[in-house]
């Protein structure tokens, strides 16, 4: 559907001062090139810019009558198809601007010819005409707007020439072409071709085929073998298809009485291979190391049948026209390499347009191949040109301007955050609109560049007299805005006009002003116009040549203003897409305070209610981590809005950092009103926070007494910001959390545990939170954080964080023991509590308890010692992660020794543990062995423990009696375990027989009893 508005995209116009009737013309940069019809072998150049007059630049002769012409901004050259003596030629005119001077030299050369010798210093001021011979007559041409390469359409094939820059010396660089690639397409007579960055579009009378050339790895064999492989592969893919689907480019079968047309078809992407058209590549470039090899990918095929239902025009007129490929670039990707080379731009999207007499089609053919828009014309079209902002269409009597969706599609390619809560853009499916239908007489041809539209009019003889009667004010917004030059009385029936489009900012302002007429009567039309204005500015900002300048700053300001206006619409109107208020307001850069003022200014008499879009925006914005605080008045306004619109969201609103300055008394009154209707734990917690903010501790206590601690802790899950808020990327505790730390630390830990278990806070975030709450730096761990870790371990953490949690606790216990540092607060749980409630804490082994009974009690934090011992006695700790921390803990005391021996034992190093106990605490050796040396480790009694004890008892020392007692106990156990022969073998050879005899008898008696 096409929306029709009466806007004024066209401004002033100029008449090109050309004396001979123009046949063809093209334009680019700052020049208009016109091929004359009368002589047929002359091209005139005119300067086109912001000046009011169109000044001649010069002229030059061509070698033949110009049939087609195209200009390439990359390389600044003109390419023509010319006819002479019933033969057609392809020629390129380079350095043509020097023809503005008199007596300029002209050089004619063949493509690929060595030019080093023929060029000298005087070549800077000579025009070069390059002949490009072809085996078949050229039918159509297209220049790549990105790199200046040339594509030529011939019967059954397309020929590609690559533009080359030849540096002859430091001061002289010349252009040359190299025949690069031939695409053979069966049964095709192209009427138009378009070429852009490897994308190729070709049309016949009623068929469109779009391909893409893709680079492939270079073959190690010669070029001819590569071509044959490509052809063979293509034939295999299409084998059998040609028989099923008639050739798309086969001519229509005609008889004297009727026309046979093929069935219409549209194939996108890989499906377009099913069109039955065989495309084969022939690489004809000279073999070099940097020569690219290509393969062809099918993108789109479409076949039409002529619409003869109206019988307004004949079948011969029902043909495709105005084929065009439009590139769009990454925003700000423009970089000028040097004065002799093209600008480097990063391609973002490519669009393809083609048209039938009464309908036009716009496709995106980049990463996504999709039909964007169709354009229904009110009358038969002659020609159309596509720009990033508009589609300009000419009919026989009017110039029509339509909007396009190129910027909407390209924006989504460029920015993945569009269509989220972060950013928005009007949809690609938005109805197109006709901005203007400007009357002209006898329009024939149109061309466009920058902000200029060039029009050729040729009126019929009967219209010439009638056209002279009225004033020649063809375009006029105001009576004196357009100054037209009256032609002489002998004026022929043609004119060449340059119509200047108005600036983007000016048209944007007009569209915004126009939208105000629909504010109260046509919501959809208002949003539609504002969306069009937004896309207009967005397209202008995507121009890669728009560098940092005053114009860019104006466009950015207009862009932000358009976002704010769209945000206003989606906030004020009760519409389906109300959620778009949020991203548009974000893109506008407005603060919440500024948005509140805008909305209040739009509310007439204070009677209009706040719609869902505005409430949606406020709801999400109040969760943002932005450095903004509402004033007391604005906070009160927000509070009243939610009290009326969504009272159940009041706890969330009051917890936002934006509402820091809200009056707690006013909030308390409103919360009490809401509680009478819909009481909840969350509402009670919010009231307690407000009472605390007021300093009313009695009211605070009364609120918390309404529910048990368990229910209150679960209540924080509904709004974690009651306990912690995020400011400038950091999590900080609230006033309520600070008060709970002092008065109810257990309740605070339980509440944070509930938040963690419900994925409201991560473990690392909780670590930082408790450190900040307790005023500790990142290197210091407060006891409240240790309490949280212990509570989390008791609750049964997820398997993924269990090793990390055990490591944190074990390392913290050991660190404090090594520093002999007491906790900064009383631990919430004792070791006994943890053992009884958590299976990760094990019962402390008897030999550890025995060791602790031997020395003085640990006067520095006995709880940390018993907790780390319990963890090491449990089943879960990974000892390997703890070993590096053992270096901090001394083995000189039984406290540290017990931890070291526990770790080495858990690591399976029993012999090392035995050695430690023999050296430091021999009293605990037998209790240790009795507990640890079992099953597969039982052999250590006689293989390790017995030899060591025998060895050490030979020398009298302080521990002699202890060692001797341990030896006797060991002999008793070994005698009960081994056979008599084996027992004799493990006894020392030099031992006293009387000492060992009782144990031998014990072993012998055990044998007899058995």
PDB file of C-alpha atoms in Angstrom, residues 623 647-655 671 674-675 678-690 703-704 706-707 711-723 736 755:
ATOM      1  CA  UNK A 623      16.057  -0.688  36.358  1.00  0.00           C
ATOM      2  CA  UNK A 647       0.351   0.058  42.162  1.00  0.00           C
ATOM      3  CA  UNK A 648       1.767  -3.463  42.380  1.00  0.00           C
ATOM      4  CA  UNK A 649       5.025  -2.107  40.892  1.00  0.00           C
ATOM      5  CA  UNK A 650       5.534   0.488  43.607  1.00  0.00           C
ATOM      6  CA  UNK A 651       8.109  -1.580  45.571  1.00  0.00           C
ATOM      7  CA  UNK A 652      10.223  -1.892  42.418  1.00  0.00           C
ATOM      8  CA  UNK A 653       9.893   1.805  41.661  1.00  0.00           C
ATOM      9  CA  UNK A 654      10.936   2.864  45.159  1.00  0.00           C
ATOM     10  CA  UNK A 655      13.991   0.632  45.034  1.00  0.00           C
ATOM     11  CA  UNK A 671       2.295   1.939  50.385  1.00  0.00           C
ATOM     12  CA  UNK A 674      -1.838  -0.238  48.498  1.00  0.00           C
ATOM     13  CA  UNK A 675      -1.300  -2.743  51.323  1.00  0.00           C
ATOM     14  CA  UNK A 678      -3.012  -6.150  47.947  1.00  0.00           C
ATOM     15  CA  UNK A 679      -0.776  -7.036  50.945  1.00  0.00           C
ATOM     16  CA  UNK A 680       2.471  -8.893  50.314  1.00  0.00           C
ATOM     17  CA  UNK A 681       5.825  -9.680  51.934  1.00  0.00           C
ATOM     18  CA  UNK A 682       7.592  -7.474  49.383  1.00  0.00           C
ATOM     19  CA  UNK A 683       5.344  -4.549  50.236  1.00  0.00           C
ATOM     20  CA  UNK A 684       6.110  -5.062  53.946  1.00  0.00           C
ATOM     21  CA  UNK A 685       9.860  -5.085  53.290  1.00  0.00           C
ATOM     22  CA  UNK A 686       9.541  -1.900  51.237  1.00  0.00           C
ATOM     23  CA  UNK A 687       7.614  -0.239  54.069  1.00  0.00           C
ATOM     24  CA  UNK A 688      10.345  -1.312  56.504  1.00  0.00           C
ATOM     25  CA  UNK A 689      12.973   0.269  54.242  1.00  0.00           C
ATOM     26  CA  UNK A 690      10.977   3.527  54.091  1.00  0.00           C
ATOM     27  CA  UNK A 703       6.893  -4.228  59.831  1.00  0.00           C
ATOM     28  CA  UNK A 704       9.528  -6.972  60.141  1.00  0.00           C
ATOM     29  CA  UNK A 706       4.659  -9.242  60.533  1.00  0.00           C
ATOM     30  CA  UNK A 707       6.344 -12.307  58.991  1.00  0.00           C
ATOM     31  CA  UNK A 711       9.341 -15.574  54.590  1.00  0.00           C
ATOM     32  CA  UNK A 712      11.043 -12.208  54.760  1.00  0.00           C
ATOM     33  CA  UNK A 713      14.261 -13.645  53.310  1.00  0.00           C
ATOM     34  CA  UNK A 714      12.282 -15.132  50.436  1.00  0.00           C
ATOM     35  CA  UNK A 715      10.570 -11.781  49.974  1.00  0.00           C
ATOM     36  CA  UNK A 716      13.852 -10.189  48.914  1.00  0.00           C
ATOM     37  CA  UNK A 717      13.824 -12.451  45.849  1.00  0.00           C
ATOM     38  CA  UNK A 718      11.033 -10.307  44.419  1.00  0.00           C
ATOM     39  CA  UNK A 719      13.156  -7.161  44.686  1.00  0.00           C
ATOM     40  CA  UNK A 720      16.881  -7.692  45.385  1.00  0.00           C
ATOM     41  CA  UNK A 721      17.480  -3.945  45.192  1.00  0.00           C
ATOM     42  CA  UNK A 722      16.127  -3.657  48.717  1.00  0.00           C
ATOM     43  CA  UNK A 723      19.500  -5.074  49.799  1.00  0.00           C
ATOM     44  CA  UNK A 736      18.559  -1.528  54.968  1.00  0.00           C
ATOM     45  CA  UNK A 755      19.103 -14.322  46.276  1.00  0.00           C
TER      46      UNK A 755
END
